[in-house]
């Protein structure tokens, strides 16, 4: 075990849980019981905001019964469904959103079929949008069914409407968009509108990804 970067072997050492950074077998563990880390499967039609002065539904409504002051880690469009992380750990939220860490985000998009191989080649070569190039980390066609295809796109950036703009640029305007993973955290079979706590493994993996000076 390491406390604040110093290896510790004695038993019963006292630490301040509000400030101590503790690693066990190299993985950071959460010793603050006031910090919460949640995965939400955001429904379509719900804003990535904690409140809305025009009274539209927000993720704040979905966590209204929780006492912590939660932040959403980044945003999904109102029309986009899927994984949104929520936490009251402002430092981790800030790091996860910071472009220098380039956390990978995975999306499933429903688009008009057929999607030709050329599209994958163009995407992986990098597409120029009006506000600069987008680098696509991975792309695959998951399935084609009649006039629609489902494609998976992995990106490590978070400009506004980036997946919709990217796929429209290569001729495949998005009909439905779901975020299925943020770094090591996967949506899996989590039901729409529900919350779950991140596992210890997910949390230490997230910490590991952003464990460098900013
Ligand atoms: N890209 C989009 O176009 N929309 C989202 O909500 C997230 C990424």
Coordinates of C-alpha atoms and ligand atoms in Angstrom, one line a residue:
X1 CA 0.0 0.0 0.0
X2 CA 1.2 3.6 -0.7
X3 CA -0.1 6.7 1.1
X4 CA 0.5 9.9 -0.7
X5 CA 3.1 8.1 -2.9
X6 CA 5.1 6.6 0.0
X7 CA 5.1 2.8 0.5
X8 CA 3.7 1.7 3.8
X9 CA 4.0 -1.7 5.4
X10 CA 3.0 -1.0 9.0
X11 CA -0.5 -2.0 10.2
X12 CA -2.9 0.5 11.7
X13 CA -1.4 3.6 10.2
X14 CA -3.7 6.6 10.6
X15 CA -4.5 8.7 7.6
X16 CA -6.7 11.7 6.9
X17 CA -9.3 10.3 4.5
X18 CA -10.2 13.8 3.2
X19 CA -6.7 14.3 1.8
X20 CA -4.9 11.0 1.6
X21 CA -4.2 9.4 -1.8
X22 CA -4.0 5.7 -1.3
X23 CA -2.9 3.0 -3.7
X24 CA -3.3 -0.7 -3.1
X25 CA -1.4 -2.9 -5.6
X26 CA -0.9 0.1 -7.7
X27 CA -4.6 1.0 -8.0
X28 CA -6.0 4.1 -6.4
X29 CA -8.8 3.3 -3.9
X30 CA -11.5 5.6 -2.7
X31 CA -11.3 6.1 1.0
X32 CA -13.7 9.1 1.1
X33 CA -17.1 8.0 1.9
X34 CA -18.6 11.4 0.9
X35 CA -17.6 10.9 -2.7
X36 CA -20.0 9.2 -5.1
X37 CA -19.4 8.0 -8.6
X38 CA -22.4 7.1 -10.7
X39 CA -23.2 5.8 -14.2
X40 CA -26.5 7.0 -15.6
X41 CA -28.2 5.7 -18.7
X42 CA -29.5 9.0 -19.9
X43 CA -32.8 8.8 -21.8
X44 CA -33.4 10.6 -25.0
X45 CA -35.1 14.0 -24.4
X46 CA -33.3 14.7 -21.1
X47 CA -30.9 17.6 -21.0
X48 CA -27.3 17.1 -19.6
X49 CA -27.9 19.8 -17.0
X50 CA -28.7 19.7 -13.3
X51 CA -31.6 22.1 -13.8
X52 CA -33.3 24.1 -16.6
X53 CA -34.9 27.5 -16.3
X54 CA -37.4 26.6 -19.0
X55 CA -38.6 23.6 -17.1
X56 CA -37.4 20.9 -19.6
X57 CA -36.4 17.5 -18.2
X58 CA -32.8 17.3 -17.0
X59 CA -30.5 14.7 -15.5
X60 CA -30.9 16.7 -12.3
X61 CA -34.5 15.4 -12.1
X62 CA -33.2 11.8 -12.3
X63 CA -31.0 12.3 -9.2
X64 CA -33.3 14.7 -7.3
X65 CA -33.6 12.3 -4.4
X66 CA -29.8 12.2 -3.8
X67 CA -28.3 14.5 -1.2
X68 CA -24.9 15.0 -2.8
X69 CA -24.2 18.0 -5.1
X70 CA -23.5 16.1 -8.3
X71 CA -21.8 17.2 -11.5
X72 CA -22.2 15.5 -14.9
X73 CA -18.9 14.6 -16.5
X74 CA -19.3 16.2 -20.0
X75 CA -22.5 16.3 -21.9
X76 CA -24.7 14.3 -24.2
X77 CA -27.1 16.0 -26.6
X78 CA -30.7 16.0 -25.6
X79 CA -31.4 13.5 -28.4
X80 CA -28.5 11.2 -27.4
X81 CA -29.0 8.3 -25.0
X82 CA -26.5 6.4 -23.0
X83 CA -23.7 6.6 -20.5
X84 CA -23.2 9.8 -18.6
X85 CA -21.0 9.8 -15.5
X86 CA -22.1 11.8 -12.4
X87 CA -20.0 12.6 -9.4
X88 CA -19.4 15.1 -6.6
X89 CA -15.7 14.6 -7.1
X90 CA -15.0 17.9 -8.9
X91 CA -11.3 17.1 -9.4
X92 CA -11.9 13.8 -11.1
X93 CA -14.7 15.2 -13.2
X94 CA -12.4 18.0 -14.4
X95 CA -9.6 15.6 -15.3
X96 CA -11.9 13.2 -17.1
X97 CA -13.2 16.1 -19.3
X98 CA -9.8 17.6 -19.8
X99 CA -8.7 17.2 -23.5
X100 CA -5.1 16.4 -22.5
X101 CA -6.1 13.0 -21.1
X102 CA -8.1 12.1 -24.2
X103 CA -10.5 9.7 -22.5
X104 CA -12.0 7.4 -25.2
X105 CA -15.7 7.5 -25.7
X106 CA -17.6 4.8 -27.6
X107 CA -20.9 5.4 -29.5
X108 CA -23.3 3.3 -31.4
X109 CA -25.0 5.3 -34.2
X110 CA -27.9 4.2 -36.4
X111 CA -27.3 5.6 -39.9
X112 CA -28.7 5.0 -43.4
X113 CA -27.3 1.9 -45.0
X114 CA -25.3 0.8 -46.9
X115 CA -22.1 2.0 -45.3
X116 CA -19.3 1.3 -47.7
X117 CA -15.8 0.4 -46.7
X118 CA -14.7 3.7 -48.1
X119 CA -16.5 5.4 -45.2
X120 CA -14.4 3.6 -42.7
X121 CA -11.2 4.5 -44.6
X122 CA -12.2 8.2 -44.7
X123 CA -13.1 8.2 -41.0
X124 CA -9.9 6.6 -39.8
X125 CA -7.8 8.9 -42.0
X126 CA -9.3 11.9 -40.1
X127 CA -12.2 14.1 -41.2
X128 CA -12.0 17.9 -41.5
X129 CA -14.9 19.7 -39.9
X130 CA -15.5 23.4 -40.0
X131 CA -13.9 23.8 -36.5
X132 CA -10.9 21.5 -37.2
X133 CA -10.0 17.9 -37.8
X134 CA -11.5 14.9 -35.9
X135 CA -9.4 11.9 -35.1
X136 CA -11.4 8.7 -35.0
X137 CA -9.8 6.0 -32.9
X138 CA -11.9 3.1 -34.1
X139 CA -14.8 2.5 -36.4
X140 CA -16.8 -0.6 -37.3
X141 CA -20.1 -1.6 -38.9
X142 CA -21.9 -3.6 -36.2
X143 CA -24.9 -4.6 -38.3
X144 CA -26.9 -3.7 -41.4
X145 CA -30.6 -4.3 -41.4
X146 CA -32.5 -3.2 -44.5
X147 CA -32.1 0.6 -44.9
X148 CA -30.3 1.1 -41.6
X149 CA -26.9 0.2 -40.2
X150 CA -25.5 0.4 -36.7
X151 CA -21.9 1.6 -36.6
X152 CA -19.6 1.9 -33.6
X153 CA -17.3 5.0 -33.4
X154 CA -14.6 5.6 -30.8
X155 CA -13.4 9.1 -30.3
X156 CA -11.3 10.8 -27.6
X157 CA -12.7 14.3 -27.8
X158 CA -15.9 16.0 -26.9
X159 CA -16.7 18.9 -29.2
X160 CA -20.4 19.7 -29.6
X161 CA -22.4 17.2 -31.7
X162 CA -19.1 15.7 -32.8
X163 CA -20.4 12.3 -33.8
X164 CA -23.4 13.6 -35.6
X165 CA -21.3 16.2 -37.5
X166 CA -18.7 13.6 -38.3
X167 CA -21.0 11.0 -39.7
X168 CA -23.1 13.6 -41.6
X169 CA -19.8 14.8 -43.2
X170 CA -19.2 11.3 -44.6
X171 CA -22.8 11.0 -45.9
X172 CA -24.4 9.1 -43.0
X173 CA -26.6 11.4 -40.9
X174 CA -27.3 10.0 -37.5
X175 CA -30.8 8.8 -36.7
X176 CA -30.1 7.5 -33.3
X177 CA -27.1 7.9 -31.0
X178 CA -26.2 6.0 -27.9
X179 CA -23.0 6.4 -25.9
X180 CA -21.9 2.9 -24.7
X181 CA -18.6 3.5 -22.9
X182 CA -16.5 6.2 -21.3
X183 CA -13.0 4.9 -20.9
X184 CA -13.3 1.6 -18.9
X185 CA -16.9 2.2 -17.9
X186 CA -19.4 0.4 -20.1
X187 CA -23.2 0.9 -20.3
X188 CA -23.8 -2.9 -20.7
X189 CA -27.3 -3.9 -20.0
X190 CA -28.1 -1.0 -17.7
X191 CA -31.7 0.1 -18.2
X192 CA -32.6 3.5 -19.6
X193 CA -33.1 6.1 -16.8
X194 CA -31.3 4.1 -14.1
X195 CA -28.2 4.9 -12.1
X196 CA -25.6 2.5 -10.7
X197 CA -22.5 3.0 -8.6
X198 CA -19.2 2.5 -10.4
X199 CA -17.3 -0.6 -9.2
X200 CA -14.0 -0.3 -7.4
X201 CA -12.2 -1.6 -10.5
X202 CA -13.9 1.0 -12.8
X203 CA -13.0 3.8 -10.4
X204 CA -9.4 2.9 -10.0
X205 CA -9.0 2.5 -13.7
X206 CA -10.5 6.0 -14.2
X207 CA -8.1 7.4 -11.7
X208 CA -5.2 5.6 -13.4
X209 CA -6.1 7.2 -16.7
X210 CA -5.9 10.7 -15.3
X211 CA -3.2 10.2 -12.7
X212 CA -0.7 12.7 -14.2
X213 CA 0.0 16.4 -13.6
X214 CA -2.3 18.6 -15.6
Ligands
LIG1 N1 -21.5 13.4 -30.3 C1 -22.7 13.9 -30.6 O1 -23.0 14.3 -31.7 N2 -23.7 14.0 -29.6 C2 -23.4 13.6 -28.3 O2 -24.3 13.7 -27.5 C3 -22.2 13.1 -28.0 C4 -21.2 13.1 -29.0

